[in-house]
Amino acid sequence: MKRILVPTDFSEHAEDALKVAAQIAKKNDSEIIVLHMLELPHQMNDAILGGASIPETILFMKKANEMLDEISSRPYLDGIPITEIVKMDKPIHGITQVSKDYDVDLIIMGSHGSSGVEELLIGSNTEKVVRNSEIPVLVIKKDISNFNGSNIVFASDFSAETKKPFEKLLNFTKFFESKIHLVTICTPNSFKPTHVIEKAMKDFVTEFNITNYTTQIYNDTNIEKGIINFANSINADIIGMCTHGRTGFAHFFNGSISEGLVNHAVRPVITLKI
């Protein structure tokens, strides 16, 4: 894991993510890229594209760079190579581009979660990154002074399309010598016989060289609650999930379990796009 990207809006939640990134970077000799996306009013963007020089824009850029300098001098980042970037773009576009330009291995983002009408109508930048990122995204919900990845849940239906995302998870877990708890959530609306689930999990596992794992079938009223309740029952450090990256009507009608977890789970969630 050579490079970790941490987008920041200078909030407390973003700093929680940076603290976790620092712990992972020190363990793996990684570089941290701290990115601030500067979203300007439309009229400023139009003027910039037209080549005009705007004093306000220069002021915003200067202030953002000063704040990044301040963040990068935090004691918990001592000894870690830090790259600071201020980029003028919409967050999802900028984060995606920087990830590609710098060959990032992991994105770590803070999130406060949301609920009700705000969650339905607005969503968050974190959710948008989770939905669209080709790179694994680790979402941090609170300050974690001693980040640990030794006990990880991977919730899945263990279909063929989840094999590549699972390989990415294995690359993440090898740094923590993690025990992986493979779980399928069985609900009234997604019921499968036990022997069918067990065969799917057995076939899935045989394709990977892993020894430190368990397989579980967990019953609950819906998949999201089942994942959270199972993770609680084994005191998991991280919850791992695949996401389809659906948008538009497909996303609205089908919903997204991974985005729901990003909103509602207190534990860190790592998402991997199918």
Coordinates of C-alpha atoms in Angstrom, one line a residue:
M1 CA 0.0 0.0 0.0
K2 CA 2.1 2.9 -1.3
R3 CA -0.3 5.8 -1.4
I4 CA -3.3 6.7 0.7
L5 CA -5.6 9.6 -0.3
V6 CA -7.5 11.5 2.4
P7 CA -9.9 14.2 1.1
T8 CA -10.5 16.8 3.7
D9 CA -13.0 19.6 4.2
F10 CA -11.1 20.6 7.4
S11 CA -13.9 19.1 9.6
E12 CA -13.5 17.0 12.7
H13 CA -14.7 13.9 10.8
A14 CA -12.1 14.5 8.1
E15 CA -9.4 14.7 10.7
D16 CA -10.6 11.4 12.2
A17 CA -10.0 9.8 8.8
L18 CA -6.5 11.4 8.6
K19 CA -5.6 10.0 12.0
V20 CA -6.5 6.5 10.8
A21 CA -4.6 7.1 7.6
A22 CA -1.5 8.0 9.7
Q23 CA -1.7 4.8 11.7
I24 CA -2.0 2.7 8.5
A25 CA 0.8 4.6 6.8
K26 CA 3.2 4.1 9.7
K27 CA 2.5 0.4 9.6
N28 CA 3.1 0.1 5.9
D29 CA 5.5 2.9 5.1
S30 CA 2.9 4.6 2.9
E31 CA 2.6 8.2 1.6
I32 CA -0.5 10.2 2.5
I33 CA -2.0 12.6 -0.1
V34 CA -4.2 15.2 1.6
L35 CA -6.6 16.7 -0.8
H36 CA -8.9 19.7 -0.4
M37 CA -11.6 20.2 -3.1
L38 CA -12.3 23.9 -3.6
E39 CA -15.8 24.3 -4.8
L40 CA -16.4 27.9 -6.0
P41 CA -19.6 29.7 -6.8
H42 CA -20.7 29.1 -10.5
Q43 CA -19.9 32.7 -11.5
M44 CA -16.3 32.3 -10.2
N45 CA -15.9 29.0 -12.1
D46 CA -17.2 30.7 -15.3
A47 CA -14.7 33.5 -14.9
I48 CA -11.8 31.2 -14.2
L49 CA -12.7 29.2 -17.3
G50 CA -12.8 32.4 -19.2
G51 CA -9.2 33.3 -18.1
A52 CA -10.1 36.1 -15.7
S53 CA -8.1 36.7 -12.6
I54 CA -10.3 36.8 -9.5
P55 CA -8.8 38.1 -6.2
E56 CA -11.3 36.1 -4.2
T57 CA -10.2 32.9 -5.9
I58 CA -6.6 33.5 -5.1
L59 CA -7.5 34.3 -1.5
F60 CA -9.5 31.0 -1.2
M61 CA -6.6 29.0 -2.7
K62 CA -4.1 30.7 -0.3
K63 CA -6.2 30.0 2.7
A64 CA -6.8 26.4 1.7
N65 CA -3.0 25.8 1.3
E66 CA -2.4 27.4 4.7
M67 CA -4.9 25.1 6.3
L68 CA -3.3 22.1 4.6
D69 CA 0.1 23.2 5.8
E70 CA -1.3 23.4 9.4
I71 CA -2.9 19.9 9.1
S72 CA 0.3 18.4 7.7
S73 CA 2.3 19.6 10.8
R74 CA 0.2 17.6 13.2
P75 CA 2.4 15.5 15.5
Y76 CA 0.6 12.2 14.6
L77 CA 1.9 12.7 11.0
D78 CA 5.6 12.9 12.0
G79 CA 7.8 10.8 9.7
I80 CA 5.1 10.2 7.1
P81 CA 5.6 11.6 3.5
I82 CA 2.8 14.1 2.9
T83 CA 1.6 15.5 -0.4
E84 CA -0.8 18.5 -0.2
I85 CA -3.2 19.2 -3.0
V86 CA -5.8 21.9 -3.5
K87 CA -8.0 21.3 -6.5
M88 CA -10.8 23.3 -8.0
D89 CA -13.5 20.8 -9.1
K90 CA -16.5 19.0 -7.8
P91 CA -15.5 16.6 -5.1
I92 CA -16.3 13.3 -6.8
H93 CA -14.5 14.4 -10.1
G94 CA -11.5 15.8 -8.3
I95 CA -11.1 12.8 -6.0
T96 CA -11.4 10.4 -8.9
Q97 CA -8.8 12.3 -10.9
V98 CA -6.3 12.6 -8.1
S99 CA -6.7 8.9 -7.4
K100 CA -5.7 8.0 -10.9
D101 CA -3.0 10.6 -11.3
Y102 CA -1.2 9.5 -8.1
D103 CA -1.9 5.7 -8.4
V104 CA -3.7 5.7 -5.1
D105 CA -4.2 2.3 -3.3
L106 CA -6.8 3.4 -0.7
I107 CA -9.1 6.3 -0.1
I108 CA -10.0 7.1 3.6
M109 CA -12.8 9.5 4.2
G110 CA -14.6 10.7 7.3
S111 CA -18.4 10.7 7.5
H112 CA -21.0 11.9 10.1
G113 CA -23.8 9.9 8.4
S114 CA -27.3 11.2 7.8
S115 CA -30.8 10.1 8.0
G116 CA -34.4 10.9 6.9
V117 CA -35.1 13.4 4.1
E118 CA -31.5 14.8 4.1
E119 CA -30.1 11.3 3.4
L120 CA -32.7 10.6 0.6
L121 CA -32.5 13.9 -1.2
I122 CA -29.0 15.1 -0.7
G123 CA -26.6 12.3 0.1
S124 CA -23.0 13.1 1.0
N125 CA -19.8 13.4 -0.9
T126 CA -18.6 10.3 0.9
E127 CA -21.6 8.3 -0.4
K128 CA -20.9 9.5 -3.9
V129 CA -17.2 8.4 -3.7
V130 CA -18.3 5.1 -2.2
R131 CA -20.7 4.6 -5.1
N132 CA -18.2 5.5 -7.9
S133 CA -14.7 4.8 -6.8
E134 CA -12.8 2.0 -8.5
I135 CA -10.4 2.2 -5.5
P136 CA -11.3 0.7 -2.1
V137 CA -12.8 3.4 0.2
L138 CA -12.4 3.1 4.0
V139 CA -15.1 5.2 5.8
I140 CA -14.3 6.4 9.3
K141 CA -17.2 7.5 11.6
K142 CA -15.4 8.5 14.8
D143 CA -12.0 9.2 16.3
I144 CA -10.1 5.9 16.6
S145 CA -6.9 6.2 18.6
N146 CA -5.8 2.6 18.1
F147 CA -7.0 1.5 14.7
N148 CA -7.1 -2.2 14.3
G149 CA -7.9 -4.4 11.3
S150 CA -7.5 -7.8 12.8
N151 CA -11.2 -8.8 12.8
I152 CA -12.9 -8.1 9.5
V153 CA -16.4 -8.9 8.3
F154 CA -16.9 -9.5 4.6
A155 CA -20.7 -9.6 3.8
S156 CA -21.6 -10.9 0.4
D157 CA -23.7 -13.3 -1.7
F158 CA -20.4 -14.8 -2.8
S159 CA -21.3 -14.7 -6.5
A160 CA -18.7 -14.7 -9.2
E161 CA -18.7 -10.9 -9.6
T162 CA -17.5 -10.4 -6.0
K163 CA -14.2 -12.3 -6.5
K164 CA -12.2 -9.3 -7.8
P165 CA -13.4 -7.0 -5.1
F166 CA -12.5 -9.7 -2.5
E167 CA -9.0 -9.9 -3.9
K168 CA -8.6 -6.1 -3.2
L169 CA -9.9 -6.7 0.4
L170 CA -7.2 -9.5 0.8
N171 CA -4.5 -7.0 -0.2
F172 CA -5.8 -4.7 2.5
T173 CA -6.1 -7.4 5.2
K174 CA -2.6 -8.8 4.8
F175 CA -1.1 -5.7 6.4
F176 CA -3.1 -6.5 9.6
E177 CA -2.9 -10.3 9.6
S178 CA -6.7 -10.2 9.7
K179 CA -9.2 -12.9 10.5
I180 CA -11.9 -12.6 7.9
H181 CA -15.5 -13.5 8.8
L182 CA -17.4 -14.4 5.6
V183 CA -21.1 -13.9 6.1
T184 CA -24.3 -14.1 4.1
I185 CA -27.3 -12.4 5.5
C186 CA -30.5 -14.3 5.1
T187 CA -33.8 -12.3 5.2
P188 CA -37.4 -13.0 4.5
N189 CA -37.1 -11.3 1.2
S190 CA -33.8 -12.9 0.2
F191 CA -34.1 -16.4 1.6
K192 CA -31.9 -19.2 0.3
P193 CA -31.6 -22.7 1.8
T194 CA -28.7 -23.3 4.1
H195 CA -27.1 -25.9 1.8
V196 CA -27.2 -23.6 -1.2
I197 CA -25.5 -20.8 0.8
E198 CA -22.9 -23.1 2.3
K199 CA -22.0 -24.5 -1.2
A200 CA -21.6 -21.0 -2.6
M201 CA -19.3 -20.0 0.3
K202 CA -17.2 -23.2 0.0
D203 CA -16.8 -22.8 -3.7
F204 CA -15.8 -19.1 -3.2
V205 CA -13.2 -19.8 -0.6
T206 CA -11.5 -22.5 -2.5
E207 CA -10.3 -20.0 -5.1
F208 CA -8.3 -18.0 -2.6
N209 CA -5.3 -18.8 -0.5
I210 CA -6.7 -18.0 2.9
T211 CA -6.6 -19.9 6.1
N212 CA -7.7 -17.5 8.9
Y213 CA -11.4 -17.2 8.2
T214 CA -14.9 -18.3 9.3
T215 CA -18.1 -18.7 7.3
Q216 CA -21.4 -17.7 8.8
I217 CA -25.1 -17.5 7.9
Y218 CA -26.9 -14.8 9.8
N219 CA -30.7 -14.2 9.8
D220 CA -32.2 -10.8 10.2
T221 CA -35.1 -8.6 9.0
N222 CA -33.0 -6.9 6.3
I223 CA -29.5 -7.2 5.0
E224 CA -28.2 -3.9 6.4
K225 CA -29.4 -4.6 9.9
G226 CA -28.0 -8.2 9.6
I227 CA -24.5 -7.0 8.7
I228 CA -24.5 -4.4 11.5
N229 CA -25.8 -6.9 14.1
F230 CA -23.4 -9.6 13.0
A231 CA -20.5 -7.2 13.2
N232 CA -21.6 -6.2 16.7
S233 CA -21.9 -9.9 17.7
I234 CA -18.2 -10.6 16.9
N235 CA -16.9 -7.1 17.8
A236 CA -15.6 -6.6 14.3
D237 CA -13.0 -3.9 13.6
I238 CA -14.1 -3.3 10.0
I239 CA -17.1 -4.2 7.8
G240 CA -16.3 -5.0 4.2
M241 CA -18.9 -4.7 1.4
C242 CA -19.1 -4.6 -2.4
T243 CA -21.0 -1.9 -4.1
H244 CA -22.5 -1.9 -7.6
G245 CA -22.2 1.8 -8.2
R246 CA -25.7 2.1 -9.4
T247 CA -27.0 5.6 -10.2
G248 CA -30.3 7.1 -11.3
F249 CA -33.5 5.1 -11.1
A250 CA -31.7 1.8 -10.6
H251 CA -30.1 3.2 -7.5
F252 CA -33.3 4.8 -6.3
F253 CA -35.4 1.7 -6.5
N254 CA -32.8 -0.9 -5.5
G255 CA -31.2 1.2 -2.9
S256 CA -27.5 0.6 -1.9
I257 CA -26.6 -1.5 1.1
S258 CA -23.1 -0.2 1.2
E259 CA -24.2 3.5 1.3
G260 CA -26.7 2.6 4.0
L261 CA -23.9 1.1 6.0
V262 CA -21.8 4.2 5.4
N263 CA -24.6 6.2 6.9
H264 CA -25.7 4.0 9.8
A265 CA -22.8 1.8 10.9
V266 CA -20.6 3.1 13.7
R267 CA -17.7 0.8 12.8
P268 CA -15.4 1.6 9.9
V269 CA -16.7 0.4 6.5
I270 CA -14.5 -0.5 3.6
T271 CA -16.3 -0.6 0.2
L272 CA -15.1 -2.3 -2.9
K273 CA -16.7 -1.6 -6.3
I274 CA -17.8 -4.6 -8.4

